[in-house]
Amino acid sequence: TLSFIKELSQKPVSVKKHSIRLAYFLFSKNESLAIYDEMWKLEKNSSIRDTLFQRTHKIFEKETNSKIVDEAFRMITTFYKSFQECDRNLYSYLGSCPNVKTDYIAEYCVVAWNTLKMLEKSNITVDGHQRDLIYTATRNMEMLNEEFCANIINEYLQCLGNSKASHVDALSSFCVT
């Protein structure tokens, strides 16, 4: 698979995208994830990164083998931690937590929250996604750890005087729940 990745790095975007999809069908899920992981580390093109992320997320959603699910989740969290402004098309995953398995929702919310805060510190607008994540967290309150909940409440208290914070209503709803 390493030779496959090296060869792909020299190909046009359309060929890379087809190769990513093809790997999903031809290789085992473990091999596909290994390919996606290596490609993510090297890839700067936002369209390719979108495809890599979406394929990894698809494996995470559909796979039943717990080791493969764990690896896909590890990769998703790694991808989140390396999000850049060019990954803007993927920000919606941070707020909506689409099809996240129950066993992973608490950690997913924490990683997504930390990623949104990281992006915000880089002056990237994420308010709508923060609001969506807070609503997701509110629906899954019983699974969240205390530290995460305290961070959201602290965020609410800091935003009370800031009329520009678009997620104050979501924070308020979270605190009441």
mmCIF file of N, CA, C and O in Angstrom, residues 49-99:
data_model
loop_
_atom_site.group_PDB
_atom_site.id
_atom_site.type_symbol
_atom_site.label_atom_id
_atom_site.label_comp_id
_atom_site.label_asym_id
_atom_site.label_seq_id
_atom_site.Cartn_x
_atom_site.Cartn_y
_atom_site.Cartn_z
ATOM 1 N N ARG A 49 -8.806 16.186 0.722
ATOM 2 C CA ARG A 49 -8.980 16.028 2.173
ATOM 3 C C ARG A 49 -10.450 15.749 2.502
ATOM 4 O O ARG A 49 -10.751 14.923 3.365
ATOM 5 N N ASP A 50 -11.371 16.433 1.813
ATOM 6 C CA ASP A 50 -12.804 16.168 2.005
ATOM 7 C C ASP A 50 -13.116 14.699 1.732
ATOM 8 O O ASP A 50 -13.791 14.041 2.521
ATOM 9 N N THR A 51 -12.613 14.197 0.615
ATOM 10 C CA THR A 51 -12.882 12.816 0.219
ATOM 11 C C THR A 51 -12.275 11.830 1.214
ATOM 12 O O THR A 51 -12.923 10.843 1.600
ATOM 13 N N LEU A 52 -11.057 12.093 1.658
ATOM 14 C CA LEU A 52 -10.413 11.222 2.655
ATOM 15 C C LEU A 52 -11.217 11.195 3.947
ATOM 16 O O LEU A 52 -11.460 10.123 4.526
ATOM 17 N N PHE A 53 -11.628 12.371 4.399
ATOM 18 C CA PHE A 53 -12.393 12.446 5.639
ATOM 19 C C PHE A 53 -13.725 11.720 5.498
ATOM 20 O O PHE A 53 -14.107 10.933 6.367
ATOM 21 N N GLN A 54 -14.435 11.982 4.411
ATOM 22 C CA GLN A 54 -15.750 11.374 4.226
ATOM 23 C C GLN A 54 -15.674 9.856 4.132
ATOM 24 O O GLN A 54 -16.525 9.146 4.687
ATOM 25 N N ARG A 55 -14.671 9.332 3.467
ATOM 26 C CA ARG A 55 -14.512 7.867 3.371
ATOM 27 C C ARG A 55 -14.175 7.279 4.742
ATOM 28 O O ARG A 55 -14.678 6.208 5.106
ATOM 29 N N THR A 56 -13.328 7.956 5.491
ATOM 30 C CA THR A 56 -12.994 7.477 6.830
ATOM 31 C C THR A 56 -14.237 7.504 7.715
ATOM 32 O O THR A 56 -14.505 6.551 8.450
ATOM 33 N N HIS A 57 -14.999 8.578 7.612
ATOM 34 C CA HIS A 57 -16.226 8.691 8.414
ATOM 35 C C HIS A 57 -17.231 7.619 8.005
ATOM 36 O O HIS A 57 -17.934 7.056 8.853
ATOM 37 N N LYS A 58 -17.283 7.306 6.731
ATOM 38 C CA LYS A 58 -18.200 6.269 6.257
ATOM 39 C C LYS A 58 -17.832 4.906 6.861
ATOM 40 O O LYS A 58 -18.715 4.138 7.268
ATOM 41 N N ILE A 59 -16.543 4.615 6.932
ATOM 42 C CA ILE A 59 -16.106 3.370 7.569
ATOM 43 C C ILE A 59 -16.507 3.386 9.044
ATOM 44 O O ILE A 59 -17.023 2.401 9.576
ATOM 45 N N PHE A 60 -16.288 4.521 9.702
ATOM 46 C CA PHE A 60 -16.649 4.662 11.111
ATOM 47 C C PHE A 60 -18.146 4.406 11.325
ATOM 48 O O PHE A 60 -18.541 3.713 12.259
ATOM 49 N N GLU A 61 -18.965 4.947 10.439
ATOM 50 C CA GLU A 61 -20.416 4.805 10.566
ATOM 51 C C GLU A 61 -20.897 3.375 10.323
ATOM 52 O O GLU A 61 -21.756 2.871 11.038
ATOM 53 N N LYS A 62 -20.361 2.730 9.316
ATOM 54 C CA LYS A 62 -20.933 1.468 8.832
ATOM 55 C C LYS A 62 -20.264 0.209 9.384
ATOM 56 O O LYS A 62 -20.871 -0.854 9.398
ATOM 57 N N GLU A 63 -19.025 0.312 9.797
ATOM 58 C CA GLU A 63 -18.268 -0.869 10.224
ATOM 59 C C GLU A 63 -18.794 -1.397 11.557
ATOM 60 O O GLU A 63 -19.191 -0.633 12.435
ATOM 61 N N THR A 64 -18.770 -2.715 11.709
ATOM 62 C CA THR A 64 -19.195 -3.337 12.964
ATOM 63 C C THR A 64 -18.019 -3.910 13.757
ATOM 64 O O THR A 64 -18.138 -4.130 14.954
ATOM 65 N N ASN A 65 -16.900 -4.146 13.101
ATOM 66 C CA ASN A 65 -15.711 -4.659 13.783
ATOM 67 C C ASN A 65 -15.157 -3.542 14.684
ATOM 68 O O ASN A 65 -14.751 -2.484 14.209
ATOM 69 N N SER A 66 -15.126 -3.791 15.993
ATOM 70 C CA SER A 66 -14.770 -2.740 16.952
ATOM 71 C C SER A 66 -13.339 -2.218 16.769
ATOM 72 O O SER A 66 -13.080 -1.039 16.988
ATOM 73 N N LYS A 67 -12.417 -3.066 16.354
ATOM 74 C CA LYS A 67 -11.035 -2.600 16.149
ATOM 75 C C LYS A 67 -10.947 -1.629 14.972
ATOM 76 O O LYS A 67 -10.225 -0.633 15.020
ATOM 77 N N ILE A 68 -11.699 -1.914 13.930
ATOM 78 C CA ILE A 68 -11.710 -1.029 12.765
ATOM 79 C C ILE A 68 -12.430 0.272 13.111
ATOM 80 O O ILE A 68 -11.979 1.359 12.736
ATOM 81 N N VAL A 69 -13.521 0.172 13.855
ATOM 82 C CA VAL A 69 -14.250 1.369 14.292
ATOM 83 C C VAL A 69 -13.340 2.233 15.158
ATOM 84 O O VAL A 69 -13.286 3.457 14.984
ATOM 85 N N ASP A 70 -12.621 1.617 16.087
ATOM 86 C CA ASP A 70 -11.686 2.360 16.941
ATOM 87 C C ASP A 70 -10.632 3.084 16.114
ATOM 88 O O ASP A 70 -10.309 4.241 16.375
ATOM 89 N N GLU A 71 -10.083 2.397 15.119
ATOM 90 C CA GLU A 71 -9.060 3.010 14.265
ATOM 91 C C GLU A 71 -9.647 4.157 13.445
ATOM 92 O O GLU A 71 -9.032 5.215 13.323
ATOM 93 N N ALA A 72 -10.830 3.973 12.901
ATOM 94 C CA ALA A 72 -11.478 5.045 12.135
ATOM 95 C C ALA A 72 -11.745 6.247 13.043
ATOM 96 O O ALA A 72 -11.515 7.394 12.640
ATOM 97 N N PHE A 73 -12.187 5.993 14.268
ATOM 98 C CA PHE A 73 -12.440 7.087 15.206
ATOM 99 C C PHE A 73 -11.145 7.797 15.571
ATOM 100 O O PHE A 73 -11.095 9.029 15.631
ATOM 101 N N ARG A 74 -10.094 7.044 15.801
ATOM 102 C CA ARG A 74 -8.789 7.645 16.094
ATOM 103 C C ARG A 74 -8.378 8.568 14.949
ATOM 104 O O ARG A 74 -7.907 9.681 15.151
ATOM 105 N N MET A 75 -8.571 8.100 13.726
ATOM 106 C CA MET A 75 -8.199 8.902 12.561
ATOM 107 C C MET A 75 -9.057 10.156 12.454
ATOM 108 O O MET A 75 -8.544 11.242 12.159
ATOM 109 N N ILE A 76 -10.344 10.028 12.693
ATOM 110 C CA ILE A 76 -11.232 11.197 12.636
ATOM 111 C C ILE A 76 -10.773 12.248 13.642
ATOM 112 O O ILE A 76 -10.690 13.438 13.315
ATOM 113 N N THR A 77 -10.445 11.816 14.846
ATOM 114 C CA THR A 77 -9.986 12.785 15.849
ATOM 115 C C THR A 77 -8.657 13.409 15.434
ATOM 116 O O THR A 77 -8.440 14.602 15.645
ATOM 117 N N THR A 78 -7.781 12.627 14.826
ATOM 118 C CA THR A 78 -6.510 13.161 14.319
ATOM 119 C C THR A 78 -6.769 14.155 13.186
ATOM 120 O O THR A 78 -6.147 15.217 13.135
ATOM 121 N N PHE A 79 -7.677 13.812 12.301
ATOM 122 C CA PHE A 79 -8.030 14.730 11.210
ATOM 123 C C PHE A 79 -8.547 16.046 11.785
ATOM 124 O O PHE A 79 -8.141 17.121 11.351
ATOM 125 N N TYR A 80 -9.456 15.957 12.770
ATOM 126 C CA TYR A 80 -10.005 17.168 13.381
ATOM 127 C C TYR A 80 -8.901 18.053 13.940
ATOM 128 O O TYR A 80 -8.921 19.261 13.756
ATOM 129 N N LYS A 81 -7.966 17.446 14.628
ATOM 130 C CA LYS A 81 -6.897 18.216 15.265
ATOM 131 C C LYS A 81 -5.986 18.898 14.248
ATOM 132 O O LYS A 81 -5.269 19.829 14.594
ATOM 133 N N SER A 82 -6.052 18.442 13.006
ATOM 134 C CA SER A 82 -5.219 19.052 11.970
ATOM 135 C C SER A 82 -6.041 19.870 10.970
ATOM 136 O O SER A 82 -5.531 20.255 9.926
ATOM 137 N N PHE A 83 -7.315 20.129 11.309
ATOM 138 C CA PHE A 83 -8.151 20.943 10.413
ATOM 139 C C PHE A 83 -7.506 22.302 10.187
ATOM 140 O O PHE A 83 -6.902 22.881 11.092
ATOM 141 N N GLN A 84 -7.695 22.782 8.976
ATOM 142 C CA GLN A 84 -7.196 24.096 8.573
ATOM 143 C C GLN A 84 -8.364 24.854 7.958
ATOM 144 O O GLN A 84 -9.447 24.308 7.768
ATOM 145 N N GLU A 85 -8.116 26.086 7.605
ATOM 146 C CA GLU A 85 -9.179 26.877 6.987
ATOM 147 C C GLU A 85 -9.666 26.230 5.687
ATOM 148 O O GLU A 85 -10.844 26.279 5.362
ATOM 149 N N CYS A 86 -8.759 25.558 4.979
ATOM 150 C CA CYS A 86 -9.140 24.919 3.714
ATOM 151 C C CYS A 86 -10.112 23.751 3.918
ATOM 152 O O CYS A 86 -10.756 23.307 2.975
ATOM 153 N N ASP A 87 -10.254 23.277 5.138
ATOM 154 C CA ASP A 87 -11.159 22.162 5.438
ATOM 155 C C ASP A 87 -12.567 22.640 5.793
ATOM 156 O O ASP A 87 -13.362 21.896 6.368
ATOM 157 N N ARG A 88 -12.885 23.856 5.453
ATOM 158 C CA ARG A 88 -14.159 24.507 5.784
ATOM 159 C C ARG A 88 -15.375 23.633 5.460
ATOM 160 O O ARG A 88 -16.345 23.616 6.203
ATOM 161 N N ASN A 89 -15.312 22.885 4.366
ATOM 162 C CA ASN A 89 -16.446 22.036 3.990
ATOM 163 C C ASN A 89 -16.709 20.928 5.003
ATOM 164 O O ASN A 89 -17.794 20.336 5.004
ATOM 165 N N LEU A 90 -15.734 20.640 5.834
ATOM 166 C CA LEU A 90 -15.879 19.563 6.816
ATOM 167 C C LEU A 90 -16.312 20.065 8.195
ATOM 168 O O LEU A 90 -16.620 19.262 9.070
ATOM 169 N N TYR A 91 -16.341 21.372 8.395
ATOM 170 C CA TYR A 91 -16.685 21.922 9.710
ATOM 171 C C TYR A 91 -18.055 21.477 10.192
ATOM 172 O O TYR A 91 -18.287 21.357 11.386
ATOM 173 N N SER A 92 -18.978 21.236 9.275
ATOM 174 C CA SER A 92 -20.334 20.843 9.681
ATOM 175 C C SER A 92 -20.323 19.533 10.470
ATOM 176 O O SER A 92 -21.184 19.310 11.322
ATOM 177 N N TYR A 93 -19.349 18.670 10.196
ATOM 178 C CA TYR A 93 -19.237 17.426 10.967
ATOM 179 C C TYR A 93 -18.971 17.723 12.441
ATOM 180 O O TYR A 93 -19.368 16.955 13.310
ATOM 181 N N LEU A 94 -18.294 18.827 12.715
ATOM 182 C CA LEU A 94 -17.969 19.180 14.091
ATOM 183 C C LEU A 94 -19.219 19.487 14.902
ATOM 184 O O LEU A 94 -19.287 19.162 16.083
ATOM 185 N N GLY A 95 -20.183 20.123 14.275
ATOM 186 C CA GLY A 95 -21.377 20.514 15.007
ATOM 187 C C GLY A 95 -22.460 19.463 15.029
ATOM 188 O O GLY A 95 -23.123 19.256 16.039
ATOM 189 N N SER A 96 -22.628 18.779 13.936
ATOM 190 C CA SER A 96 -23.772 17.874 13.841
ATOM 191 C C SER A 96 -23.491 16.471 14.361
ATOM 192 O O SER A 96 -24.418 15.738 14.665
ATOM 193 N N CYS A 97 -22.242 16.081 14.429
ATOM 194 C CA CYS A 97 -21.871 14.741 14.888
ATOM 195 C C CYS A 97 -22.685 13.663 14.170
ATOM 196 O O CYS A 97 -23.346 12.840 14.799
ATOM 197 N N PRO A 98 -22.660 13.654 12.843
ATOM 198 C CA PRO A 98 -23.525 12.739 12.095
ATOM 199 C C PRO A 98 -23.195 11.270 12.311
ATOM 200 O O PRO A 98 -22.055 10.857 12.198
ATOM 201 N N ASN A 99 -24.213 10.515 12.657
ATOM 202 C CA ASN A 99 -24.105 9.057 12.789
ATOM 203 C C ASN A 99 -22.967 8.587 13.692
ATOM 204 O O ASN A 99 -22.355 7.561 13.427
#
